[in-house]
Amino acid sequence: MEVDTVVQIYADSKKGSWILGGGWNNDLWGGDLPMASWIDDITPHNPVWLSRMDGHMGLANSVALQLVGITNLSEDPNGGTIMKTSSGEPTGLLIDAAMKLILPWIPEVSVDERREALLRASNLALSRGVTTVVDFGRYYPGESVQLSWEDFADVYQWASYSEKMKIRVCLFFPLETWSSLADLINKTGHVLSDWVYLGGVKAFADGSLGSNSALFHEPYADEPHNYGLQVMELESLLSMTMASDKSGLQVAIHAIGDRANDLVLDMYKSVVVTTGKRDQRFRIEHAQHLASGTAARFGDQGIVASMQPQHLLDDADSARKKLGVDRAERESYLFQSLLANNALLALGSDWPVADINPLFAIRTAMKRIPPGWDNAWIPSERISFTDALIAHTLSAARACFLENDVGSLSPGKIADFVILSTFSWEDFAAEVSASIEATYVSGVQAYP
């Protein structure tokens, strides 16, 4: 969100009301992190909260900091950072779990607005040829764990019962609420309707690369004393993962940095030793940076690598800056290494952080050419068209236990499919250049 946009919103806002926005990416203006002082003069009477595009950092103005009581005496919460100047004054930036200091003060979005958002998001997905999504909910470090449950009751159940669902969703809920989900599944089963499937639980091991809060074995090249953040204490993460697994729930954990991925893999291994090996399909969300030998562990342990190709377009330049060229090119987005080590690679978008456009993502996984580059970033990690297509369809369905219903056009499965604007499969496989002519859900045209 640019400053002139904040000016316009401020001009239209009532004095004292919150100004909310997001989507900013400091890497686009050279990397400097924003400060409250950038917007204080233009928002003297309104609290402001602007979240970074990855959701792991946000900027508050001084009015908001004062309102919620963040001062130079405020201490960092576990798993979060209150950014401060060299003199100890808060800059306005809150990272990961520190966001919980401000988020409860922000007025809740109305039920009608959230219902409308679901319908609009569904229409966007259909226009991009997407018929099934995994929804991890409005759950970030610092957010209330109840938001996902409120959306389940107020939005998804409403839409399902009133026959307003347009795409299929597999829902995940915060790990801290595992017992509530286990109780619900014991009563209803995983399948609530043709549209809503209860998947499992999700947690965060670290933050994001862009916020310098992804957890690494070595420090950031641009912050030599910073190794990133471990968002949740390992003992707590382990105990809740163990309890979830014993209850039969699928567990997905966000891990971006190499150390975070190793910690989660170690923890999953410990859980299996205790609860026993079965078809758990433990997931690691993102798995963006992997130390030497870690890709092989995904295959050995049977862990799902749930990754998002479009993120590498933003990360190619910033990873080289934040990690150094050698480390970035050894361990970033190891699609081919994971496949070569028999890992289940499931590709998606992470929308709204990145564009929900599987055709673009397939091409990105094949080409790996960031904006402004002439050549591929880490060309050895490019994957074939077939592998990229399977990772977005069959493997993505298998990654959430839906392979018997969706993921391919096969006898006995649901007839969800798209019609593309190309007449040549060979040309399409070479460049993945096509548009979505129509999207069908259960054999019925849903777009346009």
GROMACS .gro file of C-alpha atoms in nm:
model
  448
    1MET     CA    1   0.000   0.000   0.000
    2GLU     CA    2   0.157   0.328  -0.112
    3VAL     CA    3   0.158   0.652   0.089
    4ASP     CA    4  -0.074   0.828  -0.156
    5THR     CA    5  -0.325   0.546  -0.106
    6VAL     CA    6  -0.312   0.601   0.270
    7VAL     CA    7  -0.367   0.974   0.210
    8GLN     CA    8  -0.680   0.902   0.006
    9ILE     CA    9  -0.820   0.658   0.261
   10TYR     CA   10  -0.746   0.903   0.543
   11ALA     CA   11  -0.934   1.177   0.357
   12ASP     CA   12  -1.238   0.949   0.339
   13SER     CA   13  -1.214   0.824   0.700
   14LYS     CA   14  -1.392   0.935   1.013
   15LYS     CA   15  -1.168   1.076   1.285
   16GLY     CA   16  -1.064   0.799   1.523
   17SER     CA   17  -1.160   0.512   1.292
   18TRP     CA   18  -0.903   0.249   1.196
   19ILE     CA   19  -0.732   0.273   0.857
   20LEU     CA   20  -0.646  -0.078   0.739
   21GLY     CA   21  -0.450  -0.197   0.439
   22GLY     CA   22  -0.171  -0.422   0.327
   23GLY     CA   23   0.019  -0.582   0.044
   24TRP     CA   24   0.336  -0.374   0.078
   25ASN     CA   25   0.670  -0.532  -0.006
   26ASN     CA   26   0.980  -0.343   0.100
   27ASP     CA   27   1.192  -0.542  -0.146
   28LEU     CA   28   1.021  -0.347  -0.424
   29TRP     CA   29   1.169  -0.017  -0.304
   30GLY     CA   30   1.520  -0.133  -0.221
   31GLY     CA   31   1.461  -0.322   0.104
   32ASP     CA   32   1.434  -0.040   0.359
   33LEU     CA   33   1.172  -0.123   0.620
   34PRO     CA   34   0.896   0.134   0.665
   35MET     CA   35   0.850   0.329   0.988
   36ALA     CA   36   0.555   0.492   1.160
   37SER     CA   37   0.711   0.830   1.085
   38TRP     CA   38   0.649   0.769   0.714
   39ILE     CA   39   0.274   0.800   0.765
   40ASP     CA   40   0.231   0.984   1.098
   41ASP     CA   41   0.203   1.330   0.944
   42ILE     CA   42  -0.078   1.222   0.711
   43THR     CA   43  -0.271   1.019   0.973
   44PRO     CA   44  -0.265   1.235   1.289
   45HIS     CA   45  -0.610   1.137   1.414
   46ASN     CA   46  -0.653   0.773   1.306
   47PRO     CA   47  -0.487   0.447   1.410
   48VAL     CA   48  -0.334   0.270   1.109
   49TRP     CA   49  -0.237  -0.094   1.051
   50LEU     CA   50  -0.078  -0.200   0.720
   51SER     CA   51   0.022  -0.567   0.690
   52ARG     CA   52   0.313  -0.682   0.476
   53MET     CA   53   0.225  -0.892   0.172
   54ASP     CA   54   0.330  -1.216   0.347
   55GLY     CA   55   0.124  -1.149   0.661
   56HIS     CA   56   0.422  -1.194   0.893
   57MET     CA   57   0.485  -0.827   0.960
   58GLY     CA   58   0.279  -0.510   0.983
   59LEU     CA   59   0.327  -0.136   1.024
   60ALA     CA   60   0.136   0.066   1.283
   61ASN     CA   61   0.142   0.445   1.302
   62SER     CA   62   0.214   0.628   1.627
   63VAL     CA   63  -0.156   0.677   1.702
   64ALA     CA   64  -0.207   0.300   1.693
   65LEU     CA   65   0.104   0.234   1.902
   66GLN     CA   66  -0.017   0.476   2.167
   67LEU     CA   67  -0.370   0.335   2.160
   68VAL     CA   68  -0.255  -0.022   2.230
   69GLY     CA   69   0.017   0.079   2.476
   70ILE     CA   70   0.333  -0.017   2.285
   71THR     CA   71   0.625   0.190   2.418
   72ASN     CA   72   1.001   0.176   2.451
   73LEU     CA   73   0.943  -0.035   2.764
   74SER     CA   74   0.742  -0.301   2.580
   75GLU     CA   75   0.915  -0.639   2.562
   76ASP     CA   76   0.911  -0.883   2.273
   77PRO     CA   77   0.656  -1.163   2.318
   78ASN     CA   78   0.765  -1.522   2.258
   79GLY     CA   79   0.787  -1.580   1.884
   80GLY     CA   80   0.764  -1.214   1.789
   81THR     CA   81   0.961  -0.890   1.763
   82ILE     CA   82   0.875  -0.526   1.831
   83MET     CA   83   1.114  -0.346   1.598
   84LYS     CA   84   1.290  -0.055   1.768
   85THR     CA   85   1.536   0.217   1.675
   86SER     CA   86   1.890   0.223   1.808
   87SER     CA   87   1.762   0.446   2.089
   88GLY     CA   88   1.492   0.191   2.182
   89GLU     CA   89   1.184   0.361   2.038
   90PRO     CA   90   0.929   0.141   1.855
   91THR     CA   91   0.948   0.192   1.479
   92GLY     CA   92   0.588   0.081   1.425
   93LEU     CA   93   0.683  -0.260   1.282
   94LEU     CA   94   0.554  -0.571   1.457
   95ILE     CA   95   0.679  -0.913   1.344
   96ASP     CA   96   0.492  -1.245   1.377
   97ALA     CA   97   0.364  -1.308   1.733
   98ALA     CA   98   0.417  -0.940   1.823
   99MET     CA   99   0.117  -0.864   1.603
  100LYS     CA  100  -0.105  -1.001   1.882
  101LEU     CA  101  -0.040  -0.674   2.065
  102ILE     CA  102  -0.242  -0.482   1.806
  103LEU     CA  103  -0.473  -0.719   1.618
  104PRO     CA  104  -0.734  -0.758   1.899
  105TRP     CA  105  -0.788  -0.380   1.890
  106ILE     CA  106  -0.891  -0.382   1.524
  107PRO     CA  107  -1.270  -0.399   1.466
  108GLU     CA  108  -1.396  -0.732   1.335
  109VAL     CA  109  -1.511  -0.764   0.975
  110SER     CA  110  -1.886  -0.816   0.961
  111VAL     CA  111  -2.044  -1.153   0.883
  112ASP     CA  112  -2.200  -1.014   0.564
  113GLU     CA  113  -1.864  -0.884   0.443
  114ARG     CA  114  -1.698  -1.220   0.507
  115ARG     CA  115  -1.975  -1.406   0.326
  116GLU     CA  116  -1.944  -1.172   0.030
  117ALA     CA  117  -1.567  -1.223   0.035
  118LEU     CA  118  -1.614  -1.600   0.002
  119LEU     CA  119  -1.837  -1.559  -0.301
  120ARG     CA  120  -1.597  -1.313  -0.467
  121ALA     CA  121  -1.296  -1.534  -0.393
  122SER     CA  122  -1.480  -1.837  -0.533
  123ASN     CA  123  -1.558  -1.653  -0.856
  124LEU     CA  124  -1.193  -1.552  -0.889
  125ALA     CA  125  -1.081  -1.913  -0.834
  126LEU     CA  126  -1.321  -2.043  -1.097
  127SER     CA  127  -1.200  -1.783  -1.348
  128ARG     CA  128  -0.848  -1.921  -1.298
  129GLY     CA  129  -0.957  -2.281  -1.339
  130VAL     CA  130  -0.943  -2.369  -0.968
  131THR     CA  131  -1.222  -2.590  -0.834
  132THR     CA  132  -1.079  -2.712  -0.500
  133VAL     CA  133  -0.870  -2.523  -0.245
  134VAL     CA  134  -0.710  -2.589   0.093
  135ASP     CA  135  -0.805  -2.303   0.326
  136PHE     CA  136  -0.585  -2.249   0.631
  137GLY     CA  137  -0.808  -1.967   0.748
  138ARG     CA  138  -0.735  -1.622   0.888
  139TYR     CA  139  -0.462  -1.766   1.103
  140TYR     CA  140  -0.126  -1.595   1.141
  141PRO     CA  141   0.104  -1.560   1.440
  142GLY     CA  142  -0.064  -1.305   1.663
  143GLU     CA  143  -0.416  -1.365   1.531
  144SER     CA  144  -0.693  -1.513   1.744
  145VAL     CA  145  -0.725  -1.889   1.696
  146GLN     CA  146  -1.103  -1.846   1.702
  147LEU     CA  147  -1.124  -1.658   1.371
  148SER     CA  148  -1.110  -1.980   1.167
  149TRP     CA  149  -1.390  -2.128   1.374
  150GLU     CA  150  -1.602  -1.815   1.336
  151ASP     CA  151  -1.558  -1.829   0.959
  152PHE     CA  152  -1.646  -2.199   0.961
  153ALA     CA  153  -1.973  -2.132   1.145
  154ASP     CA  154  -2.067  -1.794   0.995
  155VAL     CA  155  -1.947  -1.839   0.638
  156TYR     CA  156  -1.876  -2.196   0.529
  157GLN     CA  157  -2.166  -2.366   0.704
  158TRP     CA  158  -2.397  -2.086   0.591
  159ALA     CA  159  -2.280  -2.115   0.231
  160SER     CA  160  -2.303  -2.494   0.232
  161TYR     CA  161  -2.651  -2.509   0.386
  162SER     CA  162  -2.786  -2.229   0.165
  163GLU     CA  163  -2.636  -2.389  -0.149
  164LYS     CA  164  -2.410  -2.093  -0.224
  165MET     CA  165  -2.080  -2.283  -0.237
  166LYS     CA  166  -1.912  -2.267  -0.577
  167ILE     CA  167  -1.579  -2.441  -0.513
  168ARG     CA  168  -1.471  -2.724  -0.284
  169VAL     CA  169  -1.272  -2.645   0.030
  170CYS     CA  170  -1.058  -2.853   0.259
  171LEU     CA  171  -1.045  -2.665   0.589
  172PHE     CA  172  -0.756  -2.657   0.834
  173PHE     CA  173  -0.784  -2.506   1.183
  174PRO     CA  174  -0.524  -2.370   1.429
  175LEU     CA  175  -0.324  -2.644   1.599
  176GLU     CA  176  -0.413  -2.500   1.939
  177THR     CA  177  -0.777  -2.597   1.873
  178TRP     CA  178  -0.705  -2.960   1.779
  179SER     CA  179  -0.940  -3.102   2.042
  180SER     CA  180  -1.236  -2.903   1.908
  181LEU     CA  181  -1.170  -3.030   1.557
  182ALA     CA  182  -1.128  -3.388   1.679
  183ASP     CA  183  -1.462  -3.367   1.860
  184LEU     CA  184  -1.634  -3.225   1.552
  185ILE     CA  185  -1.494  -3.494   1.321
  186ASN     CA  186  -1.596  -3.765   1.568
  187LYS     CA  187  -1.953  -3.636   1.539
  188THR     CA  188  -1.974  -3.552   1.169
  189GLY     CA  189  -1.687  -3.726   0.994
  190HIS     CA  190  -1.449  -3.545   0.760
  191VAL     CA  191  -1.705  -3.489   0.484
  192LEU     CA  192  -1.960  -3.223   0.579
  193SER     CA  193  -2.101  -3.194   0.228
  194ASP     CA  194  -1.998  -3.221  -0.136
  195TRP     CA  195  -1.830  -2.883  -0.084
  196VAL     CA  196  -1.674  -2.880   0.263
  197TYR     CA  197  -1.414  -3.128   0.390
  198LEU     CA  198  -1.261  -3.109   0.737
  199GLY     CA  199  -0.889  -3.153   0.684
  200GLY     CA  200  -0.669  -3.102   0.987
  201VAL     CA  201  -0.469  -2.853   1.190
  202LYS     CA  202  -0.195  -2.601   1.113
  203ALA     CA  203   0.080  -2.431   1.311
  204PHE     CA  204   0.379  -2.204   1.248
  205ALA     CA  205   0.740  -2.298   1.314
  206ASP     CA  206   0.890  -1.971   1.188
  207GLY     CA  207   0.812  -1.648   1.006
  208SER     CA  208   0.896  -1.538   0.652
  209LEU     CA  209   1.206  -1.459   0.450
  210GLY     CA  210   1.080  -1.113   0.355
  211SER     CA  211   1.033  -1.021   0.721
  212ASN     CA  212   1.374  -1.168   0.816
  213SER     CA  213   1.188  -1.397   1.056
  214ALA     CA  214   1.231  -1.731   0.875
  215LEU     CA  215   1.450  -1.950   1.098
  216PHE     CA  216   1.795  -2.048   0.963
  217HIS     CA  217   2.099  -2.241   1.081
  218GLU     CA  218   2.318  -1.948   0.974
  219PRO     CA  219   2.244  -1.577   1.027
  220TYR     CA  220   2.101  -1.344   0.764
  221ALA     CA  221   2.368  -1.190   0.542
  222ASP     CA  222   2.206  -0.848   0.581
  223GLU     CA  223   2.152  -0.892   0.959
  224PRO     CA  224   2.453  -1.087   1.090
  225HIS     CA  225   2.309  -1.129   1.441
  226ASN     CA  226   1.965  -1.247   1.326
  227TYR     CA  227   1.886  -1.615   1.272
  228GLY     CA  228   1.509  -1.561   1.245
  229LEU     CA  229   1.225  -1.649   1.480
  230GLN     CA  230   1.098  -1.975   1.623
  231VAL     CA  231   0.732  -1.874   1.644
  232MET     CA  232   0.612  -2.155   1.872
  233GLU     CA  233   0.807  -2.325   2.149
  234LEU     CA  234   0.916  -2.669   2.033
  235GLU     CA  235   0.783  -2.849   2.342
  236SER     CA  236   0.437  -2.702   2.292
  237LEU     CA  237   0.446  -2.770   1.918
  238LEU     CA  238   0.547  -3.131   1.980
  239SER     CA  239   0.285  -3.201   2.246
  240MET     CA  240  -0.002  -3.061   2.038
  241THR     CA  241   0.118  -3.236   1.722
  242MET     CA  242   0.138  -3.561   1.916
  243ALA     CA  243  -0.215  -3.514   2.053
  244SER     CA  244  -0.348  -3.423   1.708
  245ASP     CA  245  -0.189  -3.727   1.548
  246LYS     CA  246  -0.324  -3.960   1.818
  247SER     CA  247  -0.669  -3.818   1.739
  248GLY     CA  248  -0.625  -3.901   1.371
  249LEU     CA  249  -0.586  -3.541   1.252
  250GLN     CA  250  -0.361  -3.440   0.965
  251VAL     CA  251  -0.098  -3.185   1.073
  252ALA     CA  252   0.047  -2.908   0.855
  253ILE     CA  253   0.325  -2.682   0.982
  254HIS     CA  254   0.456  -2.366   0.820
  255ALA     CA  255   0.837  -2.377   0.782
  256ILE     CA  256   1.038  -2.156   0.550
  257GLY     CA  257   1.396  -2.141   0.683
  258ASP     CA  258   1.633  -2.438   0.667
  259ARG     CA  259   1.650  -2.473   1.045
  260ALA     CA  260   1.272  -2.453   1.080
  261ASN     CA  261   1.231  -2.733   0.824
  262ASP     CA  262   1.484  -2.951   1.006
  263LEU     CA  263   1.313  -2.886   1.341
  264VAL     CA  264   0.973  -2.986   1.201
  265LEU     CA  265   1.111  -3.297   1.031
  266ASP     CA  266   1.280  -3.397   1.358
  267MET     CA  267   0.954  -3.342   1.542
  268TYR     CA  268   0.747  -3.543   1.291
  269LYS     CA  269   0.998  -3.828   1.325
  270SER     CA  270   0.964  -3.816   1.703
  271VAL     CA  271   0.584  -3.825   1.677
  272VAL     CA  272   0.592  -4.132   1.451
  273VAL     CA  273   0.824  -4.313   1.694
  274THR     CA  274   0.570  -4.251   1.971
  275THR     CA  275   0.233  -4.287   1.795
  276GLY     CA  276   0.330  -4.535   1.524
  277LYS     CA  277   0.366  -4.514   1.149
  278ARG     CA  278   0.053  -4.500   0.937
  279ASP     CA  279  -0.075  -4.292   0.645
  280GLN     CA  280  -0.039  -3.959   0.830
  281ARG     CA  281   0.064  -3.740   0.537
  282PHE     CA  282   0.226  -3.483   0.761
  283ARG     CA  283   0.269  -3.158   0.568
  284ILE     CA  284   0.527  -2.883   0.571
  285GLU     CA  285   0.388  -2.565   0.421
  286HIS     CA  286   0.637  -2.376   0.199
  287ALA     CA  287   0.957  -2.580   0.260
  288GLN     CA  288   1.133  -2.297   0.078
  289HIS     CA  289   1.491  -2.330   0.204
  290LEU     CA  290   1.638  -2.672   0.277
  291ALA     CA  291   1.983  -2.755   0.413
  292SER     CA  292   2.201  -3.018   0.249
  293GLY     CA  293   2.037  -3.359   0.280
  294THR     CA  294   1.700  -3.227   0.394
  295ALA     CA  295   1.523  -3.289   0.062
  296ALA     CA  296   1.599  -3.660   0.104
  297ARG     CA  297   1.435  -3.657   0.447
  298PHE     CA  298   1.100  -3.558   0.296
  299GLY     CA  299   1.102  -3.872   0.086
  300ASP     CA  300   1.240  -4.097   0.358
  301GLN     CA  301   0.982  -3.981   0.613
  302GLY     CA  302   0.691  -3.953   0.370
  303ILE     CA  303   0.637  -3.582   0.440
  304VAL     CA  304   0.432  -3.367   0.201
  305ALA     CA  305   0.625  -3.069   0.064
  306SER     CA  306   0.349  -2.813   0.005
  307MET     CA  307   0.514  -2.537  -0.200
  308GLN     CA  308   0.426  -2.230  -0.403
  309PRO     CA  309   0.626  -2.164  -0.722
  310GLN     CA  310   0.510  -1.803  -0.760
  311HIS     CA  311   0.692  -1.707  -0.441
  312LEU     CA  312   1.029  -1.768  -0.605
  313LEU     CA  313   0.961  -1.482  -0.846
  314ASP     CA  314   0.967  -1.239  -0.552
  315ASP     CA  315   1.235  -1.426  -0.357
  316ALA     CA  316   1.506  -1.473  -0.617
  317ASP     CA  317   1.659  -1.130  -0.568
  318SER     CA  318   1.579  -1.094  -0.197
  319ALA     CA  319   1.708  -1.444  -0.107
  320ARG     CA  320   2.045  -1.366  -0.266
  321LYS     CA  321   2.061  -1.046  -0.061
  322LYS     CA  322   1.938  -1.196   0.266
  323LEU     CA  323   2.119  -1.530   0.251
  324GLY     CA  324   2.409  -1.462   0.019
  325VAL     CA  325   2.426  -1.593  -0.336
  326ASP     CA  326   2.589  -1.929  -0.258
  327ARG     CA  327   2.350  -2.027   0.023
  328ALA     CA  328   2.043  -1.901  -0.167
  329GLU     CA  329   2.133  -2.109  -0.473
  330ARG     CA  330   2.210  -2.422  -0.273
  331GLU     CA  331   1.886  -2.444  -0.083
  332SER     CA  332   1.600  -2.244  -0.238
  333TYR     CA  333   1.284  -2.400  -0.384
  334LEU     CA  334   1.431  -2.745  -0.444
  335PHE     CA  335   1.146  -2.883  -0.656
  336GLN     CA  336   1.355  -3.129  -0.858
  337SER     CA  337   1.559  -3.246  -0.558
  338LEU     CA  338   1.241  -3.323  -0.366
  339LEU     CA  339   1.094  -3.520  -0.657
  340ALA     CA  340   1.421  -3.704  -0.710
  341ASN     CA  341   1.407  -3.811  -0.345
  342ASN     CA  342   1.049  -3.944  -0.381
  343ALA     CA  343   0.884  -3.666  -0.182
  344LEU     CA  344   0.517  -3.589  -0.243
  345LEU     CA  345   0.540  -3.241  -0.397
  346ALA     CA  346   0.210  -3.052  -0.382
  347LEU     CA  347   0.210  -2.713  -0.554
  348GLY     CA  348  -0.033  -2.426  -0.495
  349SER     CA  349  -0.057  -2.048  -0.474
  350ASP     CA  350  -0.074  -1.930  -0.109
  351TRP     CA  351  -0.336  -1.680  -0.229
  352PRO     CA  352  -0.381  -1.394  -0.143
  353VAL     CA  353  -0.006  -1.366  -0.079
  354ALA     CA  354   0.053  -1.473  -0.441
  355ASP     CA  355  -0.172  -1.485  -0.745
  356ILE     CA  356  -0.416  -1.775  -0.761
  357ASN     CA  357  -0.321  -1.884  -1.111
  358PRO     CA  358  -0.211  -2.246  -1.157
  359LEU     CA  359  -0.115  -2.197  -1.522
  360PHE     CA  360   0.133  -1.925  -1.425
  361ALA     CA  361   0.259  -2.139  -1.136
  362ILE     CA  362   0.312  -2.441  -1.361
  363ARG     CA  363   0.513  -2.226  -1.600
  364THR     CA  364   0.715  -2.080  -1.311
  365ALA     CA  365   0.800  -2.427  -1.179
  366MET     CA  366   0.918  -2.521  -1.530
  367LYS     CA  367   1.106  -2.203  -1.622
  368ARG     CA  368   1.211  -2.041  -1.289
  369ILE     CA  369   1.279  -1.706  -1.460
  370PRO     CA  370   1.214  -1.413  -1.220
  371PRO     CA  371   1.101  -1.071  -1.351
  372GLY     CA  372   1.390  -0.888  -1.515
  373TRP     CA  373   1.604  -1.201  -1.544
  374ASP     CA  374   1.717  -1.353  -1.872
  375ASN     CA  375   1.801  -1.695  -1.730
  376ALA     CA  376   1.655  -1.940  -1.480
  377TRP     CA  377   1.724  -1.913  -1.110
  378ILE     CA  378   1.882  -2.246  -1.007
  379PRO     CA  379   1.807  -2.418  -1.339
  380SER     CA  380   1.885  -2.762  -1.197
  381GLU     CA  381   1.570  -2.734  -0.985
  382ARG     CA  382   1.336  -2.681  -1.279
  383ILE     CA  383   1.077  -2.955  -1.325
  384SER     CA  384   0.899  -3.089  -1.631
  385PHE     CA  385   0.556  -2.982  -1.745
  386THR     CA  386   0.415  -3.323  -1.649
  387ASP     CA  387   0.562  -3.308  -1.299
  388ALA     CA  388   0.437  -2.951  -1.245
  389LEU     CA  389   0.089  -3.045  -1.368
  390ILE     CA  390   0.071  -3.354  -1.145
  391ALA     CA  391   0.193  -3.152  -0.846
  392HIS     CA  392  -0.098  -2.909  -0.893
  393THR     CA  393  -0.360  -3.181  -0.942
  394LEU     CA  394  -0.315  -3.543  -0.836
  395SER     CA  395  -0.046  -3.474  -0.577
  396ALA     CA  396  -0.226  -3.168  -0.440
  397ALA     CA  397  -0.538  -3.381  -0.395
  398ARG     CA  398  -0.340  -3.661  -0.230
  399ALA     CA  399  -0.176  -3.410   0.003
  400CYS     CA  400  -0.514  -3.352   0.167
  401PHE     CA  401  -0.663  -3.704   0.137
  402LEU     CA  402  -0.895  -3.606  -0.151
  403GLU     CA  403  -0.737  -3.815  -0.428
  404ASN     CA  404  -1.040  -4.049  -0.447
  405ASP     CA  405  -1.268  -3.759  -0.541
  406VAL     CA  406  -1.065  -3.494  -0.726
  407GLY     CA  407  -0.726  -3.441  -0.888
  408SER     CA  408  -0.791  -3.621  -1.217
  409LEU     CA  409  -1.068  -3.710  -1.459
  410SER     CA  410  -1.111  -4.075  -1.369
  411PRO     CA  411  -1.407  -4.314  -1.332
  412GLY     CA  412  -1.579  -4.263  -0.999
  413LYS     CA  413  -1.433  -3.917  -0.937
  414ILE     CA  414  -1.615  -3.585  -0.942
  415ALA     CA  415  -1.627  -3.422  -1.287
  416ASP     CA  416  -1.438  -3.100  -1.209
  417PHE     CA  417  -1.239  -2.981  -1.512
  418VAL     CA  418  -1.141  -2.683  -1.726
  419ILE     CA  419  -1.142  -2.609  -2.097
  420LEU     CA  420  -0.833  -2.427  -2.224
  421SER     CA  421  -0.796  -2.195  -2.522
  422THR     CA  422  -0.530  -2.410  -2.688
  423PHE     CA  423  -0.571  -2.681  -2.951
  424SER     CA  424  -0.218  -2.818  -2.927
  425TRP     CA  425  -0.115  -3.010  -2.618
  426GLU     CA  426   0.247  -2.999  -2.735
  427ASP     CA  427   0.248  -2.617  -2.760
  428PHE     CA  428   0.075  -2.590  -2.424
  429ALA     CA  429   0.327  -2.823  -2.259
  430ALA     CA  430   0.615  -2.621  -2.401
  431GLU     CA  431   0.506  -2.274  -2.285
  432VAL     CA  432   0.189  -2.320  -2.071
  433SER     CA  433   0.043  -2.027  -2.258
  434ALA     CA  434  -0.337  -2.048  -2.256
  435SER     CA  435  -0.643  -1.892  -2.101
  436ILE     CA  436  -0.934  -2.053  -1.919
  437GLU     CA  437  -1.227  -2.078  -2.158
  438ALA     CA  438  -1.460  -2.252  -1.910
  439THR     CA  439  -1.455  -2.417  -1.570
  440TYR     CA  440  -1.687  -2.705  -1.483
  441VAL     CA  441  -1.775  -2.821  -1.132
  442SER     CA  442  -1.953  -3.156  -1.096
  443GLY     CA  443  -1.996  -3.157  -1.472
  444VAL     CA  444  -2.184  -2.826  -1.468
  445GLN     CA  445  -2.036  -2.509  -1.618
  446ALA     CA  446  -1.950  -2.268  -1.334
  447TYR     CA  447  -1.743  -2.014  -1.531
  448PRO     CA  448  -1.803  -1.799  -1.719
   0.00000   0.00000   0.00000
